CSV table of C-alpha atoms in Angstrom, one decimal:
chain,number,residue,atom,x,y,z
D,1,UNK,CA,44.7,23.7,14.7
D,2,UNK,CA,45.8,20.4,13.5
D,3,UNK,CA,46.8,17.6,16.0
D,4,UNK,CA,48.3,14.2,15.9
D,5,UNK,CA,46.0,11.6,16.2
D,6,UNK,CA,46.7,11.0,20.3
D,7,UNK,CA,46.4,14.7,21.0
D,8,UNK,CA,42.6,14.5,19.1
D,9,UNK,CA,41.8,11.9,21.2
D,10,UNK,CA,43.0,13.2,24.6
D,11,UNK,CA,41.4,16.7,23.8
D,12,UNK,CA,38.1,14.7,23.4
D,13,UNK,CA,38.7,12.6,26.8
D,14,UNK,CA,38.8,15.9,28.7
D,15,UNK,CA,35.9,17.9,26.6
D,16,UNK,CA,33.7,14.9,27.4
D,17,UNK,CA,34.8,15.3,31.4
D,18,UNK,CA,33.4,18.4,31.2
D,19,UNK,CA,36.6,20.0,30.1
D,20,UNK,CA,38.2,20.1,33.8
D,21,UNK,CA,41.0,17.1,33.8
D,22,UNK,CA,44.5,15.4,33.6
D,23,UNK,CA,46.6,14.7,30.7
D,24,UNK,CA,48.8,12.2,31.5
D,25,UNK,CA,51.9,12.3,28.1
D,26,UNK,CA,55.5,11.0,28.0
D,27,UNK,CA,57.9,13.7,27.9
D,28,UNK,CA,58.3,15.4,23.8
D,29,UNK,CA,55.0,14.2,22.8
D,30,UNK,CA,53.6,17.1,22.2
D,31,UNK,CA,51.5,18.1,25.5
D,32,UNK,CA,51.9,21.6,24.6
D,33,UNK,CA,49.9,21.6,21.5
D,34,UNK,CA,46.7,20.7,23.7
D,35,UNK,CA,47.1,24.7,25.2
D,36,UNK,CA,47.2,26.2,21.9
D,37,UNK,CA,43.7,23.6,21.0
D,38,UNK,CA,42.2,25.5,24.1
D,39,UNK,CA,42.7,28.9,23.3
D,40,UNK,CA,41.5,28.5,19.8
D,41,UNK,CA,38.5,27.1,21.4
D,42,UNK,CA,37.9,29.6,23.4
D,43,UNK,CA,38.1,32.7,22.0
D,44,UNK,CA,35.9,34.7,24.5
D,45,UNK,CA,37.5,33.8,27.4
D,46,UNK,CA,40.4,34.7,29.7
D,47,UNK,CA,43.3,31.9,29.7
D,48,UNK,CA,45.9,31.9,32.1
D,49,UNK,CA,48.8,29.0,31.4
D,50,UNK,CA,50.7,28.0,34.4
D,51,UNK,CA,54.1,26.7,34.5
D,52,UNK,CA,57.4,26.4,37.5
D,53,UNK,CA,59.9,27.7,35.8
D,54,UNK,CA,60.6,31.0,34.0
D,55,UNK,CA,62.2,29.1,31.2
D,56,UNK,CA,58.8,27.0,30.4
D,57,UNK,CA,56.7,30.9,30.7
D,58,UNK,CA,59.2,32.1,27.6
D,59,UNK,CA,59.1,28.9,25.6
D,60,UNK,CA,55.2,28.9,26.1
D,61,UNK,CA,54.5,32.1,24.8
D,62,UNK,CA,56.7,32.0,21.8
D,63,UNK,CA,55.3,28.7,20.9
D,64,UNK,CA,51.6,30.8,20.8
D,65,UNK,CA,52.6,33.8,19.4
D,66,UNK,CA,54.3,31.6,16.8
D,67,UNK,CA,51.3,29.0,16.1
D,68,UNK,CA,47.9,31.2,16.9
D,69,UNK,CA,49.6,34.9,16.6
D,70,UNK,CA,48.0,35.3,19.7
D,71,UNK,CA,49.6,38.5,21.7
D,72,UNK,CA,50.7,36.8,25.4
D,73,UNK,CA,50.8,38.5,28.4
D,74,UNK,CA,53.9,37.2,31.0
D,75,UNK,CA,53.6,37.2,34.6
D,76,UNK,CA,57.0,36.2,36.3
D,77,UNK,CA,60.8,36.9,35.4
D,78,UNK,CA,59.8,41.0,36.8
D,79,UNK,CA,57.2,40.5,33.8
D,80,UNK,CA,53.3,41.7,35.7
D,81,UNK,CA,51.2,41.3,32.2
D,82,UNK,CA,48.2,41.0,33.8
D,83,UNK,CA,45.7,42.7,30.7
D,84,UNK,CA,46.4,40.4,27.9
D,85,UNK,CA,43.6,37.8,27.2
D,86,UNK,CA,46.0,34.9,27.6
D,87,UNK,CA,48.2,34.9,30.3
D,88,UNK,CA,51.5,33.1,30.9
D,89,UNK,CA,53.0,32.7,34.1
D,90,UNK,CA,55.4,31.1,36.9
D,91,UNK,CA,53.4,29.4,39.3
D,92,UNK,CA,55.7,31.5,42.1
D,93,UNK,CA,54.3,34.6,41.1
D,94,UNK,CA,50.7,33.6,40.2
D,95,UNK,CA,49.7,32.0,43.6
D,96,UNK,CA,49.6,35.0,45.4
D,97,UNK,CA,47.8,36.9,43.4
D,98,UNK,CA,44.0,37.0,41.9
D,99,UNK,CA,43.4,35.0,38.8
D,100,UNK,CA,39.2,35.5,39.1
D,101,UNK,CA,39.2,37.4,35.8
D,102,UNK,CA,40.6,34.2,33.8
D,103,UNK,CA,37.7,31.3,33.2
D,104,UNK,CA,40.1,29.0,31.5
D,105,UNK,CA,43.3,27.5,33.6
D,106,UNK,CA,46.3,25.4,32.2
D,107,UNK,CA,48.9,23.9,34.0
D,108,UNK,CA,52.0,22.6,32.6
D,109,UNK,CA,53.7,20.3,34.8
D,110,UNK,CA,51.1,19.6,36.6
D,111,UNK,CA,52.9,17.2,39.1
D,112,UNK,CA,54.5,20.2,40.9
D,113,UNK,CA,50.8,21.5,41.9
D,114,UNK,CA,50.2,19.0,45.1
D,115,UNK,CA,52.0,21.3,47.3
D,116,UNK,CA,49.9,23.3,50.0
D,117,UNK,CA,51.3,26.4,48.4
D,118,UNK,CA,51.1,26.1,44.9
D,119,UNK,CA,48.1,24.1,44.9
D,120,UNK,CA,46.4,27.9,45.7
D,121,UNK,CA,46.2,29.0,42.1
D,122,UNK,CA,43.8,26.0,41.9
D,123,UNK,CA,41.6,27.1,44.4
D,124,UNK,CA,40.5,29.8,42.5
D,125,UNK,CA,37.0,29.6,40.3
D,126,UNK,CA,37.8,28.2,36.9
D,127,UNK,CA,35.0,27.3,34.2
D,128,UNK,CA,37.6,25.0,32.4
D,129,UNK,CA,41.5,23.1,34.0
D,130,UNK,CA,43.4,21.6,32.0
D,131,UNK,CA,46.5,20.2,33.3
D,132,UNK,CA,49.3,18.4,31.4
D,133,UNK,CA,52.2,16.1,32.7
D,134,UNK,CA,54.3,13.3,32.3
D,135,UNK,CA,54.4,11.6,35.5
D,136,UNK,CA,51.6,11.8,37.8
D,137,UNK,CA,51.7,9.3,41.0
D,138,UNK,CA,49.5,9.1,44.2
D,139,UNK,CA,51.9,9.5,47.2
D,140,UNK,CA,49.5,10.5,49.9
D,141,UNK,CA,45.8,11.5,50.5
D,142,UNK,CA,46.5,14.9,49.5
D,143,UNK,CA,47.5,14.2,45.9
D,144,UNK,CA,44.7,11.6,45.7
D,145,UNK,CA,41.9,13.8,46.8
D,146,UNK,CA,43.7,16.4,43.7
D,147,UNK,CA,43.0,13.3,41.3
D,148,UNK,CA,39.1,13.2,42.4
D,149,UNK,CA,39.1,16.7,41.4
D,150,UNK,CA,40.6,16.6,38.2
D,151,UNK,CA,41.4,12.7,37.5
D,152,UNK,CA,43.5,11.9,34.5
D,153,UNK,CA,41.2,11.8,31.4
D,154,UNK,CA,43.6,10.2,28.8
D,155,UNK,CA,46.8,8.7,29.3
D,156,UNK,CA,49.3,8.4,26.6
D,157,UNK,CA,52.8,7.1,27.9
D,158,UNK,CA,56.4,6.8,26.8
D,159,UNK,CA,56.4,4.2,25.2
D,160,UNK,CA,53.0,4.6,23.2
D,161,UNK,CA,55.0,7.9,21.7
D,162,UNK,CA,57.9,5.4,20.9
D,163,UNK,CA,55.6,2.8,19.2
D,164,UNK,CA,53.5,5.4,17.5
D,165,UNK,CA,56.4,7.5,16.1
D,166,UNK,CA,56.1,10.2,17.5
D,167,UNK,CA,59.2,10.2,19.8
D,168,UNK,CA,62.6,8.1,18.8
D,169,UNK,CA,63.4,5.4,20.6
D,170,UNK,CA,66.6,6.2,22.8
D,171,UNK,CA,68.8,4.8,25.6
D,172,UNK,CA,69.6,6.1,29.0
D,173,UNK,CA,73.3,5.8,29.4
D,174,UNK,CA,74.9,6.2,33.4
D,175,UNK,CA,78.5,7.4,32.8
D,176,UNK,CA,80.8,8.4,36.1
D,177,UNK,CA,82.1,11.7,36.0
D,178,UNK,CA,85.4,12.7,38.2
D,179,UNK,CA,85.0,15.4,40.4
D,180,UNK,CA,88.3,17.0,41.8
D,181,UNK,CA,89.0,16.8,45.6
D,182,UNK,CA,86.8,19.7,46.6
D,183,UNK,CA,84.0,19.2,44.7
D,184,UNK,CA,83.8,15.3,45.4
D,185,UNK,CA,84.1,16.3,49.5
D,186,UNK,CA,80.8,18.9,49.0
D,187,UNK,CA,79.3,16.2,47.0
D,188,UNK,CA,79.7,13.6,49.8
D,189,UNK,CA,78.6,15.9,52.3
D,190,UNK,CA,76.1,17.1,50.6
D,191,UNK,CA,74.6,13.7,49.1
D,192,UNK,CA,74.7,12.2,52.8
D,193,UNK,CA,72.5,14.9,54.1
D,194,UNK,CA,69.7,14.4,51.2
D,195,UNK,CA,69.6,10.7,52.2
D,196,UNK,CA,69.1,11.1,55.5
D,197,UNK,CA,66.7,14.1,55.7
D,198,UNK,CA,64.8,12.6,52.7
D,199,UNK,CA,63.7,9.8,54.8
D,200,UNK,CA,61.7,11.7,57.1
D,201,UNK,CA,59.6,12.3,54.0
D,202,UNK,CA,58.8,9.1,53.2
D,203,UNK,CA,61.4,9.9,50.0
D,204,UNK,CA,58.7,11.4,48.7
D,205,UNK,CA,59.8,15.2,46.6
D,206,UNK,CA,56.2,16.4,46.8
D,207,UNK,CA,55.7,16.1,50.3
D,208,UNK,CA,59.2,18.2,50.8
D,209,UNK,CA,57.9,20.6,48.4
D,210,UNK,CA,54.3,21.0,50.2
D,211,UNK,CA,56.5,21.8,53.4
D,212,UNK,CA,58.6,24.2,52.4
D,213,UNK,CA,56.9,27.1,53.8
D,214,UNK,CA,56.8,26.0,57.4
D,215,UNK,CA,59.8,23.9,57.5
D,216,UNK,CA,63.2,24.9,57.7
D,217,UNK,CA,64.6,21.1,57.1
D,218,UNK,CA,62.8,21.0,54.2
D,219,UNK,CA,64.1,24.1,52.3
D,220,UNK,CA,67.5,23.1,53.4
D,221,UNK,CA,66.7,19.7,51.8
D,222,UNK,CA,65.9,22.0,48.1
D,223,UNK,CA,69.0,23.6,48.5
D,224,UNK,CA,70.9,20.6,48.7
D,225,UNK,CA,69.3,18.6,46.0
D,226,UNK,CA,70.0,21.9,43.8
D,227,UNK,CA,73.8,22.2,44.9
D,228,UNK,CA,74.3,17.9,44.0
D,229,UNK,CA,72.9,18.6,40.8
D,230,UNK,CA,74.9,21.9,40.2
D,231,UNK,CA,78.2,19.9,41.2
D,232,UNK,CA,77.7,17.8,38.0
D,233,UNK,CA,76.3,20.0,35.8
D,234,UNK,CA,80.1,22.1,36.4
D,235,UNK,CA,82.4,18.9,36.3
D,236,UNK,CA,84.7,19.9,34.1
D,237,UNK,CA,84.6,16.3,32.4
D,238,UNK,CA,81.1,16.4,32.0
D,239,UNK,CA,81.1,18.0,28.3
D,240,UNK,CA,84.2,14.8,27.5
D,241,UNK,CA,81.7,12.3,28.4
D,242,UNK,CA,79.1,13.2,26.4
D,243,UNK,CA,81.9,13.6,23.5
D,244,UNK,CA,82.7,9.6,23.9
D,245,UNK,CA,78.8,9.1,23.8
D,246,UNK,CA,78.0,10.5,20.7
């Protein structure tokens, strides 16, 4: 497996930590390529790949079929792939089951594992963790006491992937879109709720996250971030926008 230069050096950081750490990358750097390192490493042991969505599961497996012609088992999406050496799956579905036949854990994202529910698929017994992300921050003693346990081993940031090449340089551009009558009224409604429930979590995502399961407010609070997002993802002048852009 060949790797950039970076990805040689942060594979080192967390074999020298005892192979159980963070990897803290700017987003399209190339995180991935550290899972497919790992499995070639390993070829005696179970892996299991974690990821949140079902969209990240698909794109992970194809990447190592396509790189190591590794066969991939799925677990999420009605997918229960569970005798394949190297496993793939949403963190939903993973967290209530047993993992204790994988030695070997990698989690993509890793940011979204804080939460008292997710975090469960970490309390299983794993010889080697791996996890990957591009933004891990401290918010409470919770996430802090997660860093002790697997700190961040090599850091590698956006703009060392800008500087190095490996990423091009871009520019974040804020353009209004117009929303008809209805849509702009749910949006209204829907953004003033966010900002006033979100308070009571210190405006921190994680800790609504890590409450879902108990707290009705804070599922609510999902919903409506989901909905907001959804509104302007379906403005119909969305697609003209990004026309004038380019």
């Amino acid at each position: 497996m060949i790797l950039r230069d970076w990805q040689n050096k942060a594979y080192a950081s967390w074999v020298k930590n005892d192979c159980k750490g963070c990897v803290q990358a700017g987003t399209g750097s190339g995180k991935s390529f550290l899972f497919l390192k790992v499995i070639e490493d390993n070829p005696d042991k179970g892996i299991v790949i974690v990821v949140n969505t079902q969209q990240l599961m698909y794109q992970h497996a194809e990447l190592i079929k396509r790189e190591l012609g590794v066969s991939v088992g799925l677990a999420g999406d009605g997918h229960k792939e569970f005798n394949s050496r190297v496993l793939v799956g949403v963190v939903n579905t993973l967290r209530d089951i047993s993992l204790a036949g994988y030695k070997v854990l990698c989690c993509d994202e890793a940011h979204h594992y804080f939460s008292e529910c997710n975090k469960l698929v970490l309390e299983e017994c794993f010889e080697k963790v791996l996890l990957l992300s591009a933004t891990i921050h401290c918010q409470d003693e919770r996430e802090e006491k997660f860093l002790e346990q697997y700190p961040i081993v090599f850091n590698y940031s956006q703009c060392d992937c800008i500087q190095d090449g490996v990423i091009n340089n871009y520019e974040l551009i804020n353009v209004k879109v117009e929303l008809d009558e209805d849509s702009r009224k749910a949006y209204e409604l829907l953004d003033e709720f966010i900002k006033t429930s979100f308070r009571q979590y210190g405006f921190s995502l994680a800790r609504v996250q890590a409450s879902i399961r108990y707290d009705r407010l804070a599922g609510r609070l999902m919903s409506s971030i989901s909905k907001r997002k959804m509104l302007l993802n379906n403005a119909p002048d969305r697609l003209n926008k990004t026309v004038d852009i380019v």
